[in-house]
mmCIF file of C-alpha atoms in Angstrom:
data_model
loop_
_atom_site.group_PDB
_atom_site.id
_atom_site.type_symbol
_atom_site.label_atom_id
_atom_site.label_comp_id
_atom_site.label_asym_id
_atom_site.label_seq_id
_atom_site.Cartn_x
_atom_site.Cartn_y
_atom_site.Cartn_z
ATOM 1 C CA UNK A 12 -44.474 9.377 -10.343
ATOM 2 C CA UNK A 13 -41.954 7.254 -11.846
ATOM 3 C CA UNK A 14 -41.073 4.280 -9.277
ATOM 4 C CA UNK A 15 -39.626 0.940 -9.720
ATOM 5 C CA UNK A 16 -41.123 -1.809 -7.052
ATOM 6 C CA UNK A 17 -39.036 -4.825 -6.488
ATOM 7 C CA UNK A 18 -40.124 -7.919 -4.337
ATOM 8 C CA UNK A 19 -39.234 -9.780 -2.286
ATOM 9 C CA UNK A 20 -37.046 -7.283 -0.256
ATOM 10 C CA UNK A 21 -35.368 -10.419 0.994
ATOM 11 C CA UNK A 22 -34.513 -14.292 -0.168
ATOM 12 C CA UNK A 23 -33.032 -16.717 1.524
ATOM 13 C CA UNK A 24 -32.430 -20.181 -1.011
ATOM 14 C CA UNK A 25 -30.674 -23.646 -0.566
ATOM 15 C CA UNK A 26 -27.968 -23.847 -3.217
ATOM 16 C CA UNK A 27 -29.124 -25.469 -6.223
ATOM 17 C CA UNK A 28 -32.670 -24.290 -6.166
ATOM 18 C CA UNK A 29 -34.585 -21.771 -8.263
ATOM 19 C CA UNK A 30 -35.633 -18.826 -7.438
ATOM 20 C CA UNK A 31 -37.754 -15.917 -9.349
ATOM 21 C CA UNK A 32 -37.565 -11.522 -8.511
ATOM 22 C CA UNK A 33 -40.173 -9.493 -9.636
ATOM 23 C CA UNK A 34 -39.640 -5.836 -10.784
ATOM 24 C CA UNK A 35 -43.346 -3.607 -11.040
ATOM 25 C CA UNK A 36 -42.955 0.054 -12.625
ATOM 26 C CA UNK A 37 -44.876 2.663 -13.395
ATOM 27 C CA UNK A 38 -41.834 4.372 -15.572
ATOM 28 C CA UNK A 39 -43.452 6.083 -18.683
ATOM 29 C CA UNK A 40 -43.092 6.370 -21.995
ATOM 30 C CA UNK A 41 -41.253 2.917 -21.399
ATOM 31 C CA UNK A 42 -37.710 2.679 -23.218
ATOM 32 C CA UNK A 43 -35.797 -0.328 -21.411
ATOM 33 C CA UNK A 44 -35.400 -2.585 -18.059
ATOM 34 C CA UNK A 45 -32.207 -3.714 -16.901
ATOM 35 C CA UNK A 46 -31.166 -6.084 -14.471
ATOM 36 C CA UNK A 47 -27.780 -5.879 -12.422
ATOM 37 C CA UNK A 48 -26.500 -8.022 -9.713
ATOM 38 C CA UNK A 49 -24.794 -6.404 -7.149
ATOM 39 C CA UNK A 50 -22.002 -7.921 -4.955
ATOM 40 C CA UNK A 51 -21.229 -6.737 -1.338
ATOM 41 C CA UNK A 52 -19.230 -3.878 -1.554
ATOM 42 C CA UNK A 53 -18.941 -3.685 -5.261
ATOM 43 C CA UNK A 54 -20.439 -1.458 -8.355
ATOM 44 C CA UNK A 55 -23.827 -3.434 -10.244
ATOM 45 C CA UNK A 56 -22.655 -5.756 -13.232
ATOM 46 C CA UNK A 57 -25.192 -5.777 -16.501
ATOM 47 C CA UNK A 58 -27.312 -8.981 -16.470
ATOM 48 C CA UNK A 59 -29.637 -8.353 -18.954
ATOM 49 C CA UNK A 60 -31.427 -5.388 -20.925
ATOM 50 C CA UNK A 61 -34.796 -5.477 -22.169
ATOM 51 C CA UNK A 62 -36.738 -3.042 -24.708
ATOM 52 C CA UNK A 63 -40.422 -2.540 -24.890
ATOM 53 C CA UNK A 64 -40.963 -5.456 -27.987
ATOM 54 C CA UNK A 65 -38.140 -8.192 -26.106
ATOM 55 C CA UNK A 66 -40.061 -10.570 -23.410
ATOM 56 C CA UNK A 67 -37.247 -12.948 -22.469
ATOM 57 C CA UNK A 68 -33.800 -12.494 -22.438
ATOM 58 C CA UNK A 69 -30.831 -15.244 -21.080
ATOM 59 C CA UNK A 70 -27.982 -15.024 -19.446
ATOM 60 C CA UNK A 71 -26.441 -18.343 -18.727
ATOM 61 C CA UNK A 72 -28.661 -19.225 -15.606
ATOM 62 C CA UNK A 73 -30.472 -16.090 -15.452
ATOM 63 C CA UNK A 74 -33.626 -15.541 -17.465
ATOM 64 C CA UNK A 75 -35.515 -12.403 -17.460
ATOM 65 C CA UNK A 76 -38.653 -11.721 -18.618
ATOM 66 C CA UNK A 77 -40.898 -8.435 -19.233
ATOM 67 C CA UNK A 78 -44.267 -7.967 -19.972
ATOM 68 C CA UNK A 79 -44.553 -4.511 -21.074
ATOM 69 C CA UNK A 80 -48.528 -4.287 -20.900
ATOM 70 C CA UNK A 81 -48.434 -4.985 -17.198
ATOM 71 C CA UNK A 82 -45.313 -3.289 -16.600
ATOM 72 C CA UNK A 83 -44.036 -6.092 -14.546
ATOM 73 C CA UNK A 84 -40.562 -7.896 -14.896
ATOM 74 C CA UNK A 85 -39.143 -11.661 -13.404
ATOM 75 C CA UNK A 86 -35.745 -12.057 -12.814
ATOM 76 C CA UNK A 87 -35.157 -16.631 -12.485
ATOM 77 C CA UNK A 88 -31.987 -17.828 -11.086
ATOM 78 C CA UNK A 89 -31.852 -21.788 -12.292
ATOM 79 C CA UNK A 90 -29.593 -23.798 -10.074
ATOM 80 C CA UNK A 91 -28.697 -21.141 -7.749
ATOM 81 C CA UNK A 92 -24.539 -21.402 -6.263
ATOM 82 C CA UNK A 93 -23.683 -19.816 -3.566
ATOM 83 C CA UNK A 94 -21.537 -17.189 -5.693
ATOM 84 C CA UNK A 95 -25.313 -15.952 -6.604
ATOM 85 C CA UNK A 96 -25.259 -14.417 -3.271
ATOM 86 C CA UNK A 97 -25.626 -10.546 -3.744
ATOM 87 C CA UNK A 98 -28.584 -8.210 -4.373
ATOM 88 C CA UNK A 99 -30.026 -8.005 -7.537
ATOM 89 C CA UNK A 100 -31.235 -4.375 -8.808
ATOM 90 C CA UNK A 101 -34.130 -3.652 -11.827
ATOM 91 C CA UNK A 102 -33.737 -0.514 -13.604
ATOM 92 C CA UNK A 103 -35.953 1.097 -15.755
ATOM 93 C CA UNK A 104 -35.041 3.277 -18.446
ATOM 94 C CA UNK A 105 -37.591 6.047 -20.447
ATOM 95 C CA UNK A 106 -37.610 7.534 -23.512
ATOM 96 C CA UNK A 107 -35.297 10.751 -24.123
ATOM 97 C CA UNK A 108 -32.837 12.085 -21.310
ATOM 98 C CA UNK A 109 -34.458 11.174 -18.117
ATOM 99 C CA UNK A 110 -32.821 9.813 -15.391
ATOM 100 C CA UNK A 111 -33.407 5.763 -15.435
ATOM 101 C CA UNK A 112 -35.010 4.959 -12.396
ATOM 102 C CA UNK A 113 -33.793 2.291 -9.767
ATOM 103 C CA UNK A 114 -35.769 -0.441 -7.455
ATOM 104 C CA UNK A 115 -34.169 -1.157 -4.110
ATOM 105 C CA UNK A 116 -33.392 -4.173 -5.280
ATOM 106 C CA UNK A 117 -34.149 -8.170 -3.660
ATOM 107 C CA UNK A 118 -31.240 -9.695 -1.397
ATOM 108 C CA UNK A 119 -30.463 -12.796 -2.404
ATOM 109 C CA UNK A 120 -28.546 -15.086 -0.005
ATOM 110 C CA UNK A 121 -27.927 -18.918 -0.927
ATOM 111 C CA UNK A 122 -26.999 -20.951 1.662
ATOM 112 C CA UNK A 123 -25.414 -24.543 1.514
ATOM 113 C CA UNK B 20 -15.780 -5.492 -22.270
ATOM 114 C CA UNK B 21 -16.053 -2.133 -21.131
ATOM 115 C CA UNK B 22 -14.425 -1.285 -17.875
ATOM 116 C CA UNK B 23 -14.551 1.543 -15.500
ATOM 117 C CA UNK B 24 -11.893 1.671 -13.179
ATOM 118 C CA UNK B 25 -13.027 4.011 -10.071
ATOM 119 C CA UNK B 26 -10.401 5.446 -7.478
ATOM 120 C CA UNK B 27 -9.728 5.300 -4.832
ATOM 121 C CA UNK B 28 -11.474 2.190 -3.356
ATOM 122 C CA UNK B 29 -11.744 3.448 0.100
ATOM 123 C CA UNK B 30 -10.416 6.623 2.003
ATOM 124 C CA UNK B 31 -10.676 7.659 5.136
ATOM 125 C CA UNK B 32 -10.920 11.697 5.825
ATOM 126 C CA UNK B 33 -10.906 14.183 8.898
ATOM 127 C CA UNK B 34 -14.056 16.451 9.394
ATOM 128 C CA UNK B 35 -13.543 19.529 7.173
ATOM 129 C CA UNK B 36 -11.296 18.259 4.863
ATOM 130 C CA UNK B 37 -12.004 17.391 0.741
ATOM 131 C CA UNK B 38 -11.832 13.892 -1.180
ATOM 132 C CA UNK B 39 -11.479 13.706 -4.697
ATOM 133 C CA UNK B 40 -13.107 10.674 -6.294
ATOM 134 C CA UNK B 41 -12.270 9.490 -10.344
ATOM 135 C CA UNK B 42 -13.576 7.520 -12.538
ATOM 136 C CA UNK B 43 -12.124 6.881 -15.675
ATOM 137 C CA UNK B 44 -13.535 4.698 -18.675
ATOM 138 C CA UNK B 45 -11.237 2.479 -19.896
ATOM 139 C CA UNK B 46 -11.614 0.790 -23.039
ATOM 140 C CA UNK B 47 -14.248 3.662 -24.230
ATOM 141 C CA UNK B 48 -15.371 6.670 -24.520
ATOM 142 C CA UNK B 49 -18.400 7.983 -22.669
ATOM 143 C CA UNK B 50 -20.199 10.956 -22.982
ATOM 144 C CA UNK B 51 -22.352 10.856 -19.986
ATOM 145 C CA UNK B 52 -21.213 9.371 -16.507
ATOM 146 C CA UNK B 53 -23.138 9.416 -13.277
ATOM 147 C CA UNK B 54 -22.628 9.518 -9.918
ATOM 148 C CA UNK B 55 -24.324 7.608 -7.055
ATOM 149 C CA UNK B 56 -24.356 7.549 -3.364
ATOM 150 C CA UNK B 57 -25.396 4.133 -1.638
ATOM 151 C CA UNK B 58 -26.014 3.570 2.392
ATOM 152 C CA UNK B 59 -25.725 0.291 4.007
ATOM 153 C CA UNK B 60 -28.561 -2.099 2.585
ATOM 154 C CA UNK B 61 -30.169 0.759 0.701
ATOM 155 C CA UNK B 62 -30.422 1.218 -2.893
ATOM 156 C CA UNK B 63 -28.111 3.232 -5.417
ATOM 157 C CA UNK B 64 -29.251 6.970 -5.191
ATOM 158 C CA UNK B 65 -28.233 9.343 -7.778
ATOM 159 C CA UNK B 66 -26.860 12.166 -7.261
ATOM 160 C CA UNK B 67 -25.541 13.681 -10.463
ATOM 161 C CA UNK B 68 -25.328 13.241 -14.104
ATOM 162 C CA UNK B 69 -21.914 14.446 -15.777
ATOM 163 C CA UNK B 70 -21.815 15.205 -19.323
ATOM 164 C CA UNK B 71 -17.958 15.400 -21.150
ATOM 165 C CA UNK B 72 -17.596 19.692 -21.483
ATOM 166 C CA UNK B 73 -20.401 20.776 -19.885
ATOM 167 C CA UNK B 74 -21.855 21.547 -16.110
ATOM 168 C CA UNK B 75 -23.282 18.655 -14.359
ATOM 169 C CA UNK B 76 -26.376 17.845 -13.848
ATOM 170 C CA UNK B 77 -27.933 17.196 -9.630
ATOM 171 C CA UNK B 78 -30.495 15.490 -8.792
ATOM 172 C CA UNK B 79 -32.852 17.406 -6.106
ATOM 173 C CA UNK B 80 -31.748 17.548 -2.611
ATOM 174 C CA UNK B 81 -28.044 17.299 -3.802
ATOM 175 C CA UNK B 82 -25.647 20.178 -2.523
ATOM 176 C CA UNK B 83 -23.938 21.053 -5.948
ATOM 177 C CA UNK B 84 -21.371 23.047 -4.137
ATOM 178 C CA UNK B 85 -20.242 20.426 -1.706
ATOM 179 C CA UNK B 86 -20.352 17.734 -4.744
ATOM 180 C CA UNK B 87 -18.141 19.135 -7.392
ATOM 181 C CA UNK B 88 -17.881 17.103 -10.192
ATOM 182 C CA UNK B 89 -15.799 17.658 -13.175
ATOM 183 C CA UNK B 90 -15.924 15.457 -16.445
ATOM 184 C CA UNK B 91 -12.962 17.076 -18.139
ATOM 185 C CA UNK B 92 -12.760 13.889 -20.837
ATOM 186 C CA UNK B 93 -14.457 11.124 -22.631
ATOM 187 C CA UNK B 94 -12.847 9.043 -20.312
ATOM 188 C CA UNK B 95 -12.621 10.914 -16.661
ATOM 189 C CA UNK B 96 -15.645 12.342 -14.406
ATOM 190 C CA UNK B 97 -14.368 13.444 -11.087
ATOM 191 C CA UNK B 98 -16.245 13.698 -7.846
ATOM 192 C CA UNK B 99 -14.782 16.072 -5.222
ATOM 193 C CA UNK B 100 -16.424 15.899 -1.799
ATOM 194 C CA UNK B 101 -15.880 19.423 -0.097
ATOM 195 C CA UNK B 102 -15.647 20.029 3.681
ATOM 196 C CA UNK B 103 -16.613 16.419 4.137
ATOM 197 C CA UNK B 104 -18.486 16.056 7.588
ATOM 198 C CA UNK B 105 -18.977 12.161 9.336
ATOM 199 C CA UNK B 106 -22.867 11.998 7.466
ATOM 200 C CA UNK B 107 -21.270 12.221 4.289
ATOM 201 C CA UNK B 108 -19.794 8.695 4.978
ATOM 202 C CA UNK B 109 -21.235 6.466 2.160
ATOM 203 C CA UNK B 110 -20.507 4.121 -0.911
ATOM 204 C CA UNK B 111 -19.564 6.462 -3.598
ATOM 205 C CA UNK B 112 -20.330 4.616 -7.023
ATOM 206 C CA UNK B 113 -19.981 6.020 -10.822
ATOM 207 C CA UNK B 114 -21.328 4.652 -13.827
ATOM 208 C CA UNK B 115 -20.610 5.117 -17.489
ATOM 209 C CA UNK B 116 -22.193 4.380 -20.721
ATOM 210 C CA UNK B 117 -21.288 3.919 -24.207
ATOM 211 C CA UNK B 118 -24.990 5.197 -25.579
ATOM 212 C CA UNK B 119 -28.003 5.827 -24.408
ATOM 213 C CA UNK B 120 -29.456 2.156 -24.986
ATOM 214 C CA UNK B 121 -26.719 0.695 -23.863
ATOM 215 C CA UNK B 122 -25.813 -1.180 -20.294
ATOM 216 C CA UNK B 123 -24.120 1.363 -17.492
ATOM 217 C CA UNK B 124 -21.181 -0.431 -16.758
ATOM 218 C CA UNK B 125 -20.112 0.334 -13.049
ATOM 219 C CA UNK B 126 -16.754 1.336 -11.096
ATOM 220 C CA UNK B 127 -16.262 -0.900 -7.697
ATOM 221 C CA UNK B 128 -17.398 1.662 -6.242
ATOM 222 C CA UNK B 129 -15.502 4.142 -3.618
ATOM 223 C CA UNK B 130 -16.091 3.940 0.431
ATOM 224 C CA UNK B 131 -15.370 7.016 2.314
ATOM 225 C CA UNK B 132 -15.330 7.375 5.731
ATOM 226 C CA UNK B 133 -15.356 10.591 7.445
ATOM 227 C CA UNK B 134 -14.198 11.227 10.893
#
């Protein structure tokens, strides 16, 4: 069964530290991860998007990562704000038509 | 970048009664939308896939004749929730995509409450 295992559920940071997410999936044949960050009350915005031969991918202070032999993904915050407050959903993509399959993503709250 | 402008952003309904929800792309043009349902602190669940011309698509479990959904245009999917009843209260949130590669860029999502 396709599933999409993110951890920790729940984060709680002081501003200006780092933090890391981890994504597991079991999603095959493979075709992309995504990461979206997801405000209170608001649709997911795009982070990142990862195929099979990408490992790292930046967006200003957010780095992902994939390792596509494991099937595990990191999501690192660098010099968290408190605007990074939200939760933060991986998404995995297969091959062909199938429906992309979503984790139930980590809560992030930075504090000051 | 690509927008999706859902509406509206919040409605309250009586028991019985229908909501209509759109979402409209923008600045493209996009073939497939979907449609999602999120409860407080859970995940986004999907509940339909709606292809420009054509019937949608429900995921299992989801009541296609209570969630009509038409996708008349590139750039319009609508979501009509029929004789709405208080559990269908939820985040109602469509996507859109350019390709099939490509990042789902989100509407704001719609909250309905049903009383």
């Amino acid at each position: 069964k396709n599933q999409v295992e993110q951890s920790p559920q729940s984060l709680i940071i002081l501003e200006g530290k780092n933090c890391t997410l981890q994504c597991n999936y079991t999603v095959s044949p493979f075709s992309n991860l995504r990461w979206y960050k997801q405000d209170t009350g608001r649709g997911p915005v795009s982070l990142t998007i990862m195929t099979f031969s990408e490992n790292t991918k930046s967006n200003g202070r957010y780095t992902a990562t994939l390792d596509a032999d494991t099937k595990q993904s990191s999501l690192h915050i660098t010099a968290s704000q408190l605007s990074d407050s939200a939760s933060y959903i991986c998404v995995v993509g297969s091959q062909g038509n199938t429906p992309l399959v979503f984790g139930k993503g980590t809560r992030l709250s930075v504090i000051a | 970048g690509a927008v999706v402008s859902q509406h509206p952003s919040w409605v309250i309904c009586k028991s019985g009664t229908s909501v209509k929800i759109e979402c409209r792309s923008l600045d493209f043009q996009a073939t497939t939308m979907f449609w999602y349902r999120q409860f407080p602190k859970q995940s986004l669940m999907l509940m339909a896939t709606s292809n420009e011309g054509s019937k949608a698509t429900y995921e299992q479990g989801v009541e296609k004749d209570k969630f009509l959904i038409n996708h008349a245009s590139l750039t319009l999917s609508t979501l009509t929730v029929t004789s709405a009843h208080p559990e269908d209260s939820s985040f109602y949130i469509c996507s859109a995509r350019v390709d099939h590669f490509g990042p789902l860029h989100f509407g704001n999502g719609t909250r309905l409450t049903v009383t």
